[in-house]
PDB file of C-alpha atoms in Angstrom:
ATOM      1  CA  UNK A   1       0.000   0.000   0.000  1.00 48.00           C
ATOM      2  CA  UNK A   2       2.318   2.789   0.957  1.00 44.00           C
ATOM      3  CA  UNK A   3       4.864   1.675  -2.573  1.00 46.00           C
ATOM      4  CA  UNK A   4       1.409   2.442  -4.574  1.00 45.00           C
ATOM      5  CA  UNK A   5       1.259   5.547  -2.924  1.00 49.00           C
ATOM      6  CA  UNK A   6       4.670   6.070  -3.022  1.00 50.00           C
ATOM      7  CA  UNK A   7       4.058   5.929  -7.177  1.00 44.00           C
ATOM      8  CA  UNK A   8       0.756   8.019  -7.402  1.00 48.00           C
ATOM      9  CA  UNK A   9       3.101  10.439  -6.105  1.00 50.00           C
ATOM     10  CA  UNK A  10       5.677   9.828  -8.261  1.00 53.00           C
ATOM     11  CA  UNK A  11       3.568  10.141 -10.903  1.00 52.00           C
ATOM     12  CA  UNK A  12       1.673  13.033  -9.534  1.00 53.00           C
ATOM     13  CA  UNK A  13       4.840  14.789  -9.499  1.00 54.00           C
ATOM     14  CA  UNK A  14       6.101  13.983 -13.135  1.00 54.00           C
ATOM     15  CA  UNK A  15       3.281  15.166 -14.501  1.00 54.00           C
ATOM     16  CA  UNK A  16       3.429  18.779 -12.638  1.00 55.00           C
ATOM     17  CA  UNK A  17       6.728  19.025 -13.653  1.00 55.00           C
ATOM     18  CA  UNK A  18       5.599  18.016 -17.304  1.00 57.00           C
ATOM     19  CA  UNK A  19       3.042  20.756 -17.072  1.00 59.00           C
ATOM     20  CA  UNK A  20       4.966  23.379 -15.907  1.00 63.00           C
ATOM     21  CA  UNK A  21       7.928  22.762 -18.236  1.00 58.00           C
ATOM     22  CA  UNK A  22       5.137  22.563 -21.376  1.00 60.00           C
ATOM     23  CA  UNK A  23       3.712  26.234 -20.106  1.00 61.00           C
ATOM     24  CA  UNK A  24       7.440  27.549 -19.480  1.00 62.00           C
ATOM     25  CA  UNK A  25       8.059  26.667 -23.215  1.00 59.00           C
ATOM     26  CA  UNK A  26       4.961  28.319 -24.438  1.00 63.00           C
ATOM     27  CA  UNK A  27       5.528  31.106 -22.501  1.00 61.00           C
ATOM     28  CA  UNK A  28       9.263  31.216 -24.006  1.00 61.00           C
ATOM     29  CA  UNK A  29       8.161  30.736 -27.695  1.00 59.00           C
ATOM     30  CA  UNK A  30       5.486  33.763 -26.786  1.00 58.00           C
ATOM     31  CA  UNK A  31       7.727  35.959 -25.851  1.00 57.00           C
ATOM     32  CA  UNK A  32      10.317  35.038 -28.839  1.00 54.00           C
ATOM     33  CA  UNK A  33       7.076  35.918 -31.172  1.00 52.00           C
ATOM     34  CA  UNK A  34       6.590  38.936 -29.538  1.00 52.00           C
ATOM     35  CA  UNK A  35       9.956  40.157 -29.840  1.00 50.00           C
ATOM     36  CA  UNK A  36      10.420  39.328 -33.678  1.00 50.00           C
ATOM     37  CA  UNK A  37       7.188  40.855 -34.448  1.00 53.00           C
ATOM     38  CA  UNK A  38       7.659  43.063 -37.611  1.00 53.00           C
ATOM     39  CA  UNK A  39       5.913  46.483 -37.557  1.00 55.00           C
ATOM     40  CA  UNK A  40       4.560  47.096 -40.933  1.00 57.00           C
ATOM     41  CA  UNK A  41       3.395  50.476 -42.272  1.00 66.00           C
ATOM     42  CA  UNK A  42       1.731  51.084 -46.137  1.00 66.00           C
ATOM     43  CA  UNK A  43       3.906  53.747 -47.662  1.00 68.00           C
ATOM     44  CA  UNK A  44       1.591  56.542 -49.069  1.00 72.00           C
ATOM     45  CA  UNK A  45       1.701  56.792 -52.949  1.00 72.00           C
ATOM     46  CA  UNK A  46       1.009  59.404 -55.417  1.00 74.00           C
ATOM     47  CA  UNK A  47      -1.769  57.770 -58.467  1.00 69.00           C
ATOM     48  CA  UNK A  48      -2.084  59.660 -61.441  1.00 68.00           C
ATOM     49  CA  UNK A  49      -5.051  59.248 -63.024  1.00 64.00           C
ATOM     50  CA  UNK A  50      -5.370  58.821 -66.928  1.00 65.00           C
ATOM     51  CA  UNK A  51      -8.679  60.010 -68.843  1.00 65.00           C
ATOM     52  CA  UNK A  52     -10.458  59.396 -71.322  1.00 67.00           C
ATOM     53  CA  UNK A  53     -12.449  62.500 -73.609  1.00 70.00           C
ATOM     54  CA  UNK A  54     -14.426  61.089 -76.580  1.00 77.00           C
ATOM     55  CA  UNK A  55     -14.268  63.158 -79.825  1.00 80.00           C
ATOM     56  CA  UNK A  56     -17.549  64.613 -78.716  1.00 80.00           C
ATOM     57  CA  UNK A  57     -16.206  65.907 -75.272  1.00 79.00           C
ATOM     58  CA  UNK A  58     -13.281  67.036 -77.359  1.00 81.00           C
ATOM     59  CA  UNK A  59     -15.557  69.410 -79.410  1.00 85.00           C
ATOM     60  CA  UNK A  60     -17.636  70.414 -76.743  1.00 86.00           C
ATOM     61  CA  UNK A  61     -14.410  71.825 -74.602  1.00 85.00           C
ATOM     62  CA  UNK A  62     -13.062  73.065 -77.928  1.00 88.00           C
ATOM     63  CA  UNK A  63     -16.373  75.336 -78.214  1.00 89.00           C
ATOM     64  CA  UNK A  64     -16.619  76.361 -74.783  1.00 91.00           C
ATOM     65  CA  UNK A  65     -13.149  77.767 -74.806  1.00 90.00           C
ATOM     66  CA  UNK A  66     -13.612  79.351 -77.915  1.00 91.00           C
ATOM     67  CA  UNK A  67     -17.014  81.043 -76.402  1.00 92.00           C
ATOM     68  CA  UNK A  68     -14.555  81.989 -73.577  1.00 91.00           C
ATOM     69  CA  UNK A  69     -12.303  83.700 -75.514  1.00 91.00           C
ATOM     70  CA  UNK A  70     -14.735  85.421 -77.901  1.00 91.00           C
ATOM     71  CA  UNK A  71     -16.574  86.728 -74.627  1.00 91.00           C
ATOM     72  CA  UNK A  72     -13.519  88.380 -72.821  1.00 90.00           C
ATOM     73  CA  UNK A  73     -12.853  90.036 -76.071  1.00 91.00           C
ATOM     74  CA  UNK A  74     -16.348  91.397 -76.362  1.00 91.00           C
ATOM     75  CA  UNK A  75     -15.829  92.770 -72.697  1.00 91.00           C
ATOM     76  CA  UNK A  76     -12.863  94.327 -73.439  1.00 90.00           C
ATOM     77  CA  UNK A  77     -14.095  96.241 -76.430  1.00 89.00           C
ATOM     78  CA  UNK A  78     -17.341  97.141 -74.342  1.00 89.00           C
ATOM     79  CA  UNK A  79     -14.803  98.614 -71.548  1.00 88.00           C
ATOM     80  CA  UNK A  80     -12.461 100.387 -74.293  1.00 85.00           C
ATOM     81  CA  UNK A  81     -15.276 101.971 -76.096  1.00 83.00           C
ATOM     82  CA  UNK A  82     -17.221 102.667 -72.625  1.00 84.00           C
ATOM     83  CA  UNK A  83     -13.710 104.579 -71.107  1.00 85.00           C
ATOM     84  CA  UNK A  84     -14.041 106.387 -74.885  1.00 83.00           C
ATOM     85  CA  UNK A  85     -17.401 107.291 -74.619  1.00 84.00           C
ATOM     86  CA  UNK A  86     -16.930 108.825 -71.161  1.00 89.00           C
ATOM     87  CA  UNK A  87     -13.761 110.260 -71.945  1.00 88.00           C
ATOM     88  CA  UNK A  88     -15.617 112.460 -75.008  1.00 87.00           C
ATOM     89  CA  UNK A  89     -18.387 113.040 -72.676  1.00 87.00           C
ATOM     90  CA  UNK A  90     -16.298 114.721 -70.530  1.00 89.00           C
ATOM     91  CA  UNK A  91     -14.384 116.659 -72.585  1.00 90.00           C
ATOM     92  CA  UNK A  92     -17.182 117.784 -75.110  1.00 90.00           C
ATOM     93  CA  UNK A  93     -18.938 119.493 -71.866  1.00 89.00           C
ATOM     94  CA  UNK A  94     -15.691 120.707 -71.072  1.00 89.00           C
ATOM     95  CA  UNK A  95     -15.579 122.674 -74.161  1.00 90.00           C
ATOM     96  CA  UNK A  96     -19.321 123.566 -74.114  1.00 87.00           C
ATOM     97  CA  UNK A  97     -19.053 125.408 -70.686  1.00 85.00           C
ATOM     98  CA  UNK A  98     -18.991 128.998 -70.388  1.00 82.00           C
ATOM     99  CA  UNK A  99     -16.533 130.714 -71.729  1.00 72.00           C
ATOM    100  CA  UNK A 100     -15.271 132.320 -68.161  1.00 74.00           C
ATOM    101  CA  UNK A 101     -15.557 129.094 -66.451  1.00 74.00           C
ATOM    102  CA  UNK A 102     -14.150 126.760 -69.598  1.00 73.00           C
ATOM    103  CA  UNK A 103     -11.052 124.951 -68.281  1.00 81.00           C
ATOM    104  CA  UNK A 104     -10.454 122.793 -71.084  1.00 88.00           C
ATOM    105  CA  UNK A 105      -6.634 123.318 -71.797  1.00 91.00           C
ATOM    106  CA  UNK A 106      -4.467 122.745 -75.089  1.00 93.00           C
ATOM    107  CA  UNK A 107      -3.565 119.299 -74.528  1.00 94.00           C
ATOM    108  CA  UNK A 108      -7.249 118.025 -73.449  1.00 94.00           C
ATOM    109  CA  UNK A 109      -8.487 120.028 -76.673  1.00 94.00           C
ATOM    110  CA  UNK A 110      -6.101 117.682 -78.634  1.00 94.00           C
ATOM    111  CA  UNK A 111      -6.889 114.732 -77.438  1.00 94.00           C
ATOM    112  CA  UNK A 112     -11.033 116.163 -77.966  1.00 94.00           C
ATOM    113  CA  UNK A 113     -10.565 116.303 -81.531  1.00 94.00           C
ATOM    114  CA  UNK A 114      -8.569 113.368 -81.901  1.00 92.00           C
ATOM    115  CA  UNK A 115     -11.873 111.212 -80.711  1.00 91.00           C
ATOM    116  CA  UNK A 116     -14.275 113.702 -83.293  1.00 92.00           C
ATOM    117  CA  UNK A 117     -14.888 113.289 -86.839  1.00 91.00           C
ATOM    118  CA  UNK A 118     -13.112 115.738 -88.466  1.00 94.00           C
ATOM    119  CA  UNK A 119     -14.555 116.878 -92.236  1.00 94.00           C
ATOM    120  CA  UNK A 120     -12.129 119.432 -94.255  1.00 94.00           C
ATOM    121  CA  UNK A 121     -14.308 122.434 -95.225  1.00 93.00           C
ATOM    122  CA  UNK A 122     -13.447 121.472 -98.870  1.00 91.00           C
ATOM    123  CA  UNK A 123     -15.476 118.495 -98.638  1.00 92.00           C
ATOM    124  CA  UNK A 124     -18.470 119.832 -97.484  1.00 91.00           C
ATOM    125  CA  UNK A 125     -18.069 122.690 -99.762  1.00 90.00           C
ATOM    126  CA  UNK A 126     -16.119 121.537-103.159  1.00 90.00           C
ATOM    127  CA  UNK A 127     -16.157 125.192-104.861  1.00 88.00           C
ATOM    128  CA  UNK A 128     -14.318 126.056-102.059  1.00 86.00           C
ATOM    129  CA  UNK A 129     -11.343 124.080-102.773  1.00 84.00           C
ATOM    130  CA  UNK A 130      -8.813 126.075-104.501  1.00 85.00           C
ATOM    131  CA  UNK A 131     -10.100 128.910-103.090  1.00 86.00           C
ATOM    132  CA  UNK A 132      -9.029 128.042 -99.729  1.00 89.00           C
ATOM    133  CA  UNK A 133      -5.544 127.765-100.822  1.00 90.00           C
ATOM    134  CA  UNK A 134      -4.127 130.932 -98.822  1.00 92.00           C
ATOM    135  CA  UNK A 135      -1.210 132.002 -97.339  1.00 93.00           C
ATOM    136  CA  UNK A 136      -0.867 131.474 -93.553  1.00 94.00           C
ATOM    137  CA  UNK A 137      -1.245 135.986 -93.309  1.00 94.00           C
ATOM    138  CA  UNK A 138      -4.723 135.264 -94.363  1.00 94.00           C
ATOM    139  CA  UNK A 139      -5.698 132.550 -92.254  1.00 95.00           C
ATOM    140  CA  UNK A 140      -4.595 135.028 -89.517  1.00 94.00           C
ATOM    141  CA  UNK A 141      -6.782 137.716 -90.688  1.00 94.00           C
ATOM    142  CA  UNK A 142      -9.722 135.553 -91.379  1.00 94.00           C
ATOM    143  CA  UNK A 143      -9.173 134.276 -86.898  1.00 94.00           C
ATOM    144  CA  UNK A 144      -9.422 138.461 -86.194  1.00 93.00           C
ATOM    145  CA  UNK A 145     -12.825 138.023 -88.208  1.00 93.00           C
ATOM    146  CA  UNK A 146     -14.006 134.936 -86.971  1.00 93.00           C
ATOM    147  CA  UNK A 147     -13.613 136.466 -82.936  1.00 91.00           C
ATOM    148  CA  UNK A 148     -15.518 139.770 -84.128  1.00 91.00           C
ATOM    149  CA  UNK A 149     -18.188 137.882 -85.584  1.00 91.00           C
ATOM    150  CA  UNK A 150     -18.422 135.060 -82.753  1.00 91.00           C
ATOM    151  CA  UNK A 151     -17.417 136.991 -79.364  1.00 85.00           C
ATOM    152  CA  UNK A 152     -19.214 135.035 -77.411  1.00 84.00           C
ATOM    153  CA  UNK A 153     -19.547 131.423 -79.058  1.00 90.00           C
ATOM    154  CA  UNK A 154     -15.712 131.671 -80.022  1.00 91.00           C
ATOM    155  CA  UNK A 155     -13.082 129.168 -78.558  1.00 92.00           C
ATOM    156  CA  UNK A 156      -9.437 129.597 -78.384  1.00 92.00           C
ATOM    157  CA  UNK A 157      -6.583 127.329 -77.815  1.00 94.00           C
ATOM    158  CA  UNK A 158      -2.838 127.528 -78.561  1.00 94.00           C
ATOM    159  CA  UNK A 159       0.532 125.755 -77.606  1.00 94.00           C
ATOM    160  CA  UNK A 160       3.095 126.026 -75.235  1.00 93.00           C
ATOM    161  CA  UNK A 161       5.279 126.721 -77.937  1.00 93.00           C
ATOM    162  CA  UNK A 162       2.708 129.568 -79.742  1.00 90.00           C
ATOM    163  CA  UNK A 163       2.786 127.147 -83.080  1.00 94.00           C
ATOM    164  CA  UNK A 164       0.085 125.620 -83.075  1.00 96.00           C
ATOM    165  CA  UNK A 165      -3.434 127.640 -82.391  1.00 96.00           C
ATOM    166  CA  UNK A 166      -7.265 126.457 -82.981  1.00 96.00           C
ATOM    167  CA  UNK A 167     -10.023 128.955 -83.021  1.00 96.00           C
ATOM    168  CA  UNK A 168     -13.172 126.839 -82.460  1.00 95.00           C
ATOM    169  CA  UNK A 169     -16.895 128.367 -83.306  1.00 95.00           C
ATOM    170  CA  UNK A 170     -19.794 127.069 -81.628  1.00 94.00           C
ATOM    171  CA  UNK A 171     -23.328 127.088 -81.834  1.00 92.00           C
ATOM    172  CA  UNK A 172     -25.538 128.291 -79.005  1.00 89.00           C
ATOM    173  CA  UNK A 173     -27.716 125.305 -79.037  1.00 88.00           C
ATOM    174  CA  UNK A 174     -26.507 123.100 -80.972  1.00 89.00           C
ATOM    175  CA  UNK A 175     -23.880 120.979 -78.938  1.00 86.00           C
ATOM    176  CA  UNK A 176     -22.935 117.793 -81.707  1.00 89.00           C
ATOM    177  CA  UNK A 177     -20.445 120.375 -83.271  1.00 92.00           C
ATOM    178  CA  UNK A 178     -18.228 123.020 -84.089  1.00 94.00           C
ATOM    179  CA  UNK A 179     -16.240 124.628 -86.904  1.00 96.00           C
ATOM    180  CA  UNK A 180     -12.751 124.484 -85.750  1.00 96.00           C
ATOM    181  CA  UNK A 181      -9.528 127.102 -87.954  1.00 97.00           C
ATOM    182  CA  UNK A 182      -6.538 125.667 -86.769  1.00 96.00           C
ATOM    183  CA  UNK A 183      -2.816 127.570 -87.735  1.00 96.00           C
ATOM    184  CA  UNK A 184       0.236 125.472 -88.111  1.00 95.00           C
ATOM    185  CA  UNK A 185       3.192 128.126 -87.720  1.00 94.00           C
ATOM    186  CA  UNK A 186       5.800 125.288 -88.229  1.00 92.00           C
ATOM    187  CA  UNK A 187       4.281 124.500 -91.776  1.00 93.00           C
ATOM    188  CA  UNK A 188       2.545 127.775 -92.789  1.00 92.00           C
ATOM    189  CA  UNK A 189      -0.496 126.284 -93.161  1.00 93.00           C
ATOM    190  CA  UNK A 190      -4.487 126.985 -92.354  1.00 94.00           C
ATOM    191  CA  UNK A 191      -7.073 124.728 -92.109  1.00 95.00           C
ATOM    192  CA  UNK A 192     -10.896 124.971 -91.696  1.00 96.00           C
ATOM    193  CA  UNK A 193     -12.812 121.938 -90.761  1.00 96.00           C
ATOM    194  CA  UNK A 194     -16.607 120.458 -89.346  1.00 95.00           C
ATOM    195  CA  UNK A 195     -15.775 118.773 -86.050  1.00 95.00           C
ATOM    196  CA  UNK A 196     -18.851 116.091 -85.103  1.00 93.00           C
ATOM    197  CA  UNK A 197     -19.286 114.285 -82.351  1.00 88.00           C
ATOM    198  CA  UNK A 198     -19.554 110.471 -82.037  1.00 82.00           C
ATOM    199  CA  UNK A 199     -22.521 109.359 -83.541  1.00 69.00           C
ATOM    200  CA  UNK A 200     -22.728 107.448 -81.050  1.00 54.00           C
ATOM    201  CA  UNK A 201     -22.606 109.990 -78.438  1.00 51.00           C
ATOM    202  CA  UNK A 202     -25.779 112.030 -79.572  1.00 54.00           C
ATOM    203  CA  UNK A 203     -29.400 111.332 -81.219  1.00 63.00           C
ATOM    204  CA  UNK A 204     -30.478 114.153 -83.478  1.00 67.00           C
ATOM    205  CA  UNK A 205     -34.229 115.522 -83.750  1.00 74.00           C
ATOM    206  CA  UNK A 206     -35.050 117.627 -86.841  1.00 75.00           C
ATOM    207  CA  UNK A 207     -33.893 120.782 -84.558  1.00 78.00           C
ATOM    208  CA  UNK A 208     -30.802 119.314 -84.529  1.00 82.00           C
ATOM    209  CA  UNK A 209     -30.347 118.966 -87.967  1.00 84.00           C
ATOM    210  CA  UNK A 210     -31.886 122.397 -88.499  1.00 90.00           C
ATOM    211  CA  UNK A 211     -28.642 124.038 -86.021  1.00 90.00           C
ATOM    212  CA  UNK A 212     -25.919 122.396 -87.277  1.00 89.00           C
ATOM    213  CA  UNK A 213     -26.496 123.120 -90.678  1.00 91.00           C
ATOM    214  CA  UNK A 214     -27.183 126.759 -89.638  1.00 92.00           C
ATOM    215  CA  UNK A 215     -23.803 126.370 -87.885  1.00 93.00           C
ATOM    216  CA  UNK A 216     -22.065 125.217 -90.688  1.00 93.00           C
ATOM    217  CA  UNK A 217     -23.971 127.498 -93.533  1.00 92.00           C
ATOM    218  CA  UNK A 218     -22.802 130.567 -90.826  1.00 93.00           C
ATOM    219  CA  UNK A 219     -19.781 129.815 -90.859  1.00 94.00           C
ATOM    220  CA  UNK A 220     -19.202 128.985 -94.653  1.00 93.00           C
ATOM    221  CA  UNK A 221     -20.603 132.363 -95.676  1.00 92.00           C
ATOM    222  CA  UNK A 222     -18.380 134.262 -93.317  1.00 92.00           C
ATOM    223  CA  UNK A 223     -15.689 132.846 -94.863  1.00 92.00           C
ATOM    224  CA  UNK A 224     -16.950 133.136 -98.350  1.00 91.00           C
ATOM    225  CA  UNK A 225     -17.603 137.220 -97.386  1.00 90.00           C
ATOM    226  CA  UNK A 226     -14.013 137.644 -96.341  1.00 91.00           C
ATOM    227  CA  UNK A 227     -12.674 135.991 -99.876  1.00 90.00           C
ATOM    228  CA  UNK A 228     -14.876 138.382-101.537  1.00 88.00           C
ATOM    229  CA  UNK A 229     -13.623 141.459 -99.810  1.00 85.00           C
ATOM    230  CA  UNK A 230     -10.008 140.278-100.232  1.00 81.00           C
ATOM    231  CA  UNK A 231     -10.967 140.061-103.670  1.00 79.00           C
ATOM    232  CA  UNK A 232     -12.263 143.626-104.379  1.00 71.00           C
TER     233      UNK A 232
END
């Protein structure tokens, strides 16, 4: 009796020992796991994406640019011709103001009649032609009659220098133009022209009409009188 219990124990004891040396191994190969454990990150990567446009998409972006570019060229010519308009607005009522108060200088004069129509009192007048082919003297004499004749509607504008001068006639209520003399000392010359604004700029009503022929008419037969009483 006491050898059998002598080998239960035995046995008893093996196997505990078994046990234990089976979990001290697990626990070993768990902790060399552990340790070799490789950490492993995905590395972030740029994709570029290639697409496809059917010859119908093709078109279709083809026009839309093309609408693009035809539209910011529209706009631009609507803000050049707007900054024009404004511009001649300006300056026209510059010139139209009383002739105390008018503060339209030389240079702003210039750049007035370089945004008018300017027709060569020749054209409007063709019998006039050779006529008008005078000596600088008499162009001179003909801007003493022109300020005795229009005091009060007269205009006059000359250069730093004293070349170049502009005597400009108006009418009293006609405001879409003026008969403009202008002296070139450097060339000896003398020119008489119609000055019209932009179309653009004003409507005309049969008045209208009626006032700026009477400008020009005035004007043409002043200057017809003084070749006639050069000519007697």
């Amino acid at each position: 009796m006491e050898q059998a219990s002598d080998l239960n124990e035995d046995t008893d004891s093996r196997t505990s020992d078994s046990e234990q040396d089976k979990k001290s191994l697990t626990d070993s190969m768990e902790k060399k796991k552990s340790s070799t454990r490789i950490h492993v990150e995905i590395k972030q990567e740029s994709v570029n994406y290639v697409g496809y446009y059917s010859s119908h998409e093709q078109l279709m972006q083809q026009l839309i640019l093309e609408c693009a570019r035809s539209t910011q060229k529209k706009l631009t010519e609507m803000a050049k011709q707007g900054t024009k308009h404004c511009r001649t607005h300006i300056l026209w009522n510059k010139l139209l103001s009383p002739q105390e108060s008018n503060q339209l200088g030389f240079i702003e004069f210039t750049e007035l009649k370089s945004l008018a129509k300017l027709e060569n009192l020749s054209v409007i007048h063709p019998n006039l032609g050779l006529l008008l082919n005078q000596p600088l003297s008499w162009y001179q004499d003909l801007a003493k009659l022109l300020l005795n004749k229009y005091s009060d509607q007269c205009r006059f504008y000359i250069s730093p220098d004293g070349n170049i001068q502009y005597y400009v006639i108006l009418h009293p209520r006609y405001a879409g133009a003026f008969m403009l003399l202008s002296m070139d000392l450097h060339t000896s010359r003398g020119d008489l022209y119609a000055v019209y604004r932009p179309s653009q700029e004003l409507q005309e009503s049969d008045i209208c009409r009626r006032d700026k022929e009477a400008l020009i008419n005035g004007f043409i037969n002043c200057v017809c009188f003084y070749l006639w009483m050069n000519m007697i």
